[in-house]
Amino acid sequence: MGPHAINRFVDEVTVEPDGIARAREAALELGISSISAPVGVQCATIAAVGKATSIIEIGTGGGVSGLWLLRGAPGATLTTIDSEPEHLAAARSAFTAAKVPSARVRFITGRAADVLPRMNEGAYDIVLVDAEPEGVIEYVEHGLRLVRPGGTVLVPRVLVDGAVADPVRRDPVTSAYRSLIQEAAQSSAVIGALNTVAEGLLQLTTLPGD
């Protein structure tokens, strides 16, 4: 059984809650690409295991990733950043429809590169990076600054289309993802785990300093 068959099986057996499925459909109508359900389940599991209380996501999309994170940590506060007001509006509707209390979500409109330097260092349990891939290295660096010791930075889509595994592909985005994965594997400051389901999910959990 090849990897495509395995991914298809995982996708078929993954159950997406109605509220998240509706958010996915609404996002699709707006042309917004969301993380897959199998990757969403992984994010929810990490949030649950880490008992997250404070989460920030870079790239709101239509609210799918945020809803998955809050499914794993329903008592957490989510700060979500996006430069597109239309995306934030769609997410706001999705959270309301899913009966997420408004006090649990903080929406910030703006470019992540402008917003992140103003966020509190070491204040978050999870940072999810799902913004424009051209800025992934910069956003992950910010994420590692923002998470507490033992906190986790999540980067979905790192394996999308299998480009990073193709040595011939050397475009800037593919090279950035490849470098990120390789550096995580060699780092003594984080534990880097690469989940190969669907579009991929890179997990970077920080370690206490000496």
Coordinates of C-alpha atoms in Angstrom, one line a residue:
M1 CA 0.0 0.0 0.0
G2 CA 1.5 3.3 -1.1
P3 CA 1.5 6.7 0.7
H4 CA -1.4 8.0 -1.3
A5 CA -3.6 5.1 -0.3
I6 CA -2.6 5.5 3.3
N7 CA -3.4 9.2 3.2
R8 CA -6.7 8.5 1.6
F9 CA -7.6 6.0 4.3
V10 CA -6.6 8.4 7.1
D11 CA -8.7 11.1 5.4
E12 CA -11.7 8.7 5.1
V13 CA -11.6 7.6 8.8
T14 CA -11.1 11.1 10.2
V15 CA -14.3 12.5 11.6
E16 CA -14.7 16.3 11.4
P17 CA -17.2 17.9 13.7
D18 CA -20.1 19.7 12.1
G19 CA -19.0 23.2 13.1
I20 CA -15.6 22.7 11.6
A21 CA -17.0 21.1 8.4
R22 CA -19.3 24.1 7.9
A23 CA -16.4 26.4 8.4
R24 CA -14.4 24.5 5.8
E25 CA -17.2 24.7 3.3
A26 CA -17.6 28.5 3.8
A27 CA -13.9 29.0 3.5
L28 CA -13.8 27.0 0.3
E29 CA -16.5 29.2 -1.2
L30 CA -14.3 32.2 -0.5
G31 CA -11.3 30.5 -2.1
I32 CA -9.5 30.1 1.3
S33 CA -7.3 27.0 1.6
S34 CA -7.7 25.3 5.0
I35 CA -5.6 22.7 6.8
S36 CA -6.9 19.2 6.2
A37 CA -9.0 17.3 8.8
P38 CA -6.2 14.8 9.6
V39 CA -3.8 17.7 10.3
G40 CA -6.5 19.4 12.2
V41 CA -6.9 16.4 14.5
Q42 CA -3.1 16.4 15.1
C43 CA -3.3 20.0 16.1
A44 CA -6.2 19.4 18.4
T45 CA -4.4 16.4 20.0
I46 CA -1.2 18.5 20.7
A47 CA -3.3 21.3 22.2
A48 CA -5.1 18.7 24.4
V49 CA -1.9 16.9 25.5
G50 CA -0.2 20.2 26.3
K51 CA -3.2 21.5 28.2
A52 CA -2.9 24.7 26.3
T53 CA -4.5 27.8 27.8
S54 CA -3.1 30.5 25.4
I55 CA -2.8 29.9 21.7
I56 CA -1.8 32.2 18.8
E57 CA -2.2 31.4 15.1
I58 CA -0.6 33.3 12.3
G59 CA -3.0 33.0 9.4
T60 CA -6.7 32.8 10.4
G61 CA -8.0 31.5 7.1
G62 CA -11.7 30.7 7.5
G63 CA -11.3 29.6 11.1
V64 CA -10.8 25.9 10.5
S65 CA -7.4 25.7 12.2
G66 CA -8.5 27.8 15.1
L67 CA -11.6 25.6 15.6
W68 CA -9.4 22.5 15.6
L69 CA -7.1 24.0 18.2
L70 CA -10.0 25.0 20.4
R71 CA -11.5 21.5 20.1
G72 CA -8.4 20.2 21.8
A73 CA -8.2 23.0 24.3
P74 CA -11.8 24.3 24.7
G75 CA -10.8 26.5 27.7
A76 CA -8.0 28.2 25.9
T77 CA -7.8 31.8 24.6
L78 CA -7.0 32.0 20.9
T79 CA -5.4 35.1 19.3
T80 CA -5.6 34.9 15.5
I81 CA -3.9 37.2 13.1
D82 CA -4.7 37.7 9.4
S83 CA -4.1 40.5 6.9
E84 CA -7.4 39.9 5.1
P85 CA -10.5 41.3 6.8
E86 CA -12.6 38.9 4.7
H87 CA -10.9 36.0 6.2
L88 CA -11.3 37.3 9.8
A89 CA -15.0 37.9 9.1
A90 CA -15.5 34.4 7.9
A91 CA -13.7 33.0 10.9
R92 CA -15.7 35.2 13.2
S93 CA -18.9 33.7 11.7
A94 CA -17.5 30.2 12.0
F95 CA -16.6 30.6 15.7
T96 CA -20.1 32.0 16.4
A97 CA -21.8 29.2 14.6
A98 CA -19.7 26.7 16.5
K99 CA -20.8 28.4 19.7
V100 CA -17.3 29.4 20.7
P101 CA -17.6 32.1 23.4
S102 CA -16.5 35.5 22.0
A103 CA -14.2 36.0 25.0
R104 CA -12.2 33.0 23.9
V105 CA -11.0 34.6 20.6
R106 CA -9.1 37.8 19.9
F107 CA -9.0 38.9 16.2
I108 CA -6.1 41.0 15.0
T109 CA -6.1 42.5 11.5
G110 CA -2.6 43.1 10.1
R111 CA 0.5 41.7 8.6
A112 CA 2.1 39.2 10.9
A113 CA 5.5 40.7 10.4
D114 CA 4.2 43.9 11.9
V115 CA 2.0 42.4 14.6
L116 CA 4.3 39.7 16.0
P117 CA 7.1 41.9 17.3
R118 CA 4.6 43.5 19.6
M119 CA 3.3 40.2 21.2
N120 CA 4.5 39.1 24.6
E121 CA 7.6 36.9 24.7
G122 CA 7.1 33.4 26.3
A123 CA 3.3 34.0 26.7
Y124 CA 1.8 31.2 24.6
D125 CA 1.5 27.4 24.8
I126 CA 1.1 27.0 21.1
V127 CA 1.9 29.1 18.0
L128 CA 0.4 27.8 14.7
V129 CA 2.1 29.2 11.6
D130 CA -0.2 29.0 8.5
A131 CA 0.4 32.3 6.8
E132 CA 2.1 33.0 3.4
P133 CA 4.8 30.4 3.0
E134 CA 7.3 33.0 1.8
G135 CA 7.6 34.2 5.4
V136 CA 7.6 30.9 7.1
I137 CA 11.2 31.1 8.5
E138 CA 10.6 34.6 9.9
Y139 CA 7.3 33.5 11.4
V140 CA 8.7 30.4 13.0
E141 CA 11.5 32.5 14.6
H142 CA 8.8 34.7 16.1
G143 CA 6.9 31.7 17.2
L144 CA 9.8 30.2 19.0
R145 CA 10.2 33.5 20.9
L146 CA 6.5 33.7 21.8
V147 CA 6.1 30.2 23.2
R148 CA 6.9 29.4 26.8
P149 CA 9.6 26.7 27.6
G150 CA 7.9 23.4 26.6
G151 CA 5.6 25.2 24.3
T152 CA 5.1 24.2 20.7
V153 CA 5.2 25.8 17.3
L154 CA 3.1 24.0 14.7
V155 CA 3.8 24.4 10.9
P156 CA 1.3 22.7 8.6
R157 CA 1.7 22.2 4.8
V158 CA 5.5 21.6 5.0
L159 CA 5.1 18.5 2.8
V160 CA 2.4 19.7 0.4
D161 CA 2.8 18.3 -3.1
G162 CA 5.9 16.3 -1.9
A163 CA 8.1 19.2 -3.1
V164 CA 10.6 19.1 -0.2
A165 CA 11.4 15.5 -0.9
D166 CA 12.3 16.3 -4.5
P167 CA 16.0 17.3 -4.6
V168 CA 15.4 19.0 -8.0
R169 CA 13.0 21.5 -6.4
R170 CA 15.0 24.5 -5.3
D171 CA 12.4 27.3 -5.4
P172 CA 12.5 29.7 -2.4
V173 CA 9.4 28.3 -0.7
T174 CA 10.4 24.7 -1.0
S175 CA 14.0 25.5 0.1
A176 CA 12.6 27.4 3.2
Y177 CA 10.5 24.4 4.2
R178 CA 13.4 22.0 3.6
S179 CA 15.8 24.1 5.7
L180 CA 13.3 24.4 8.5
I181 CA 12.8 20.7 8.7
Q182 CA 16.5 20.0 8.6
E183 CA 17.4 22.6 11.2
A184 CA 14.7 21.3 13.5
A185 CA 16.2 17.8 13.3
Q186 CA 19.6 19.1 14.2
S187 CA 18.6 21.7 16.9
S188 CA 19.4 21.2 20.6
A189 CA 16.8 23.9 21.5
V190 CA 13.7 22.1 20.2
I191 CA 12.4 18.6 19.6
G192 CA 11.3 18.6 16.0
A193 CA 8.8 16.0 14.9
L194 CA 7.6 15.7 11.3
N195 CA 4.1 14.2 10.8
T196 CA 3.7 13.0 7.2
V197 CA -0.1 12.7 7.1
A198 CA -1.8 14.7 4.4
E199 CA 0.0 18.0 3.7
G200 CA 2.4 17.4 6.6
L201 CA 2.8 19.0 10.0
L202 CA 6.0 20.1 11.6
Q203 CA 6.0 20.2 15.4
L204 CA 8.7 22.2 17.2
T205 CA 8.6 21.8 21.0
T206 CA 11.0 24.0 22.9
L207 CA 13.3 22.7 25.5
P208 CA 14.3 24.5 28.7
G209 CA 17.7 26.2 28.5
D210 CA 20.7 25.2 30.5

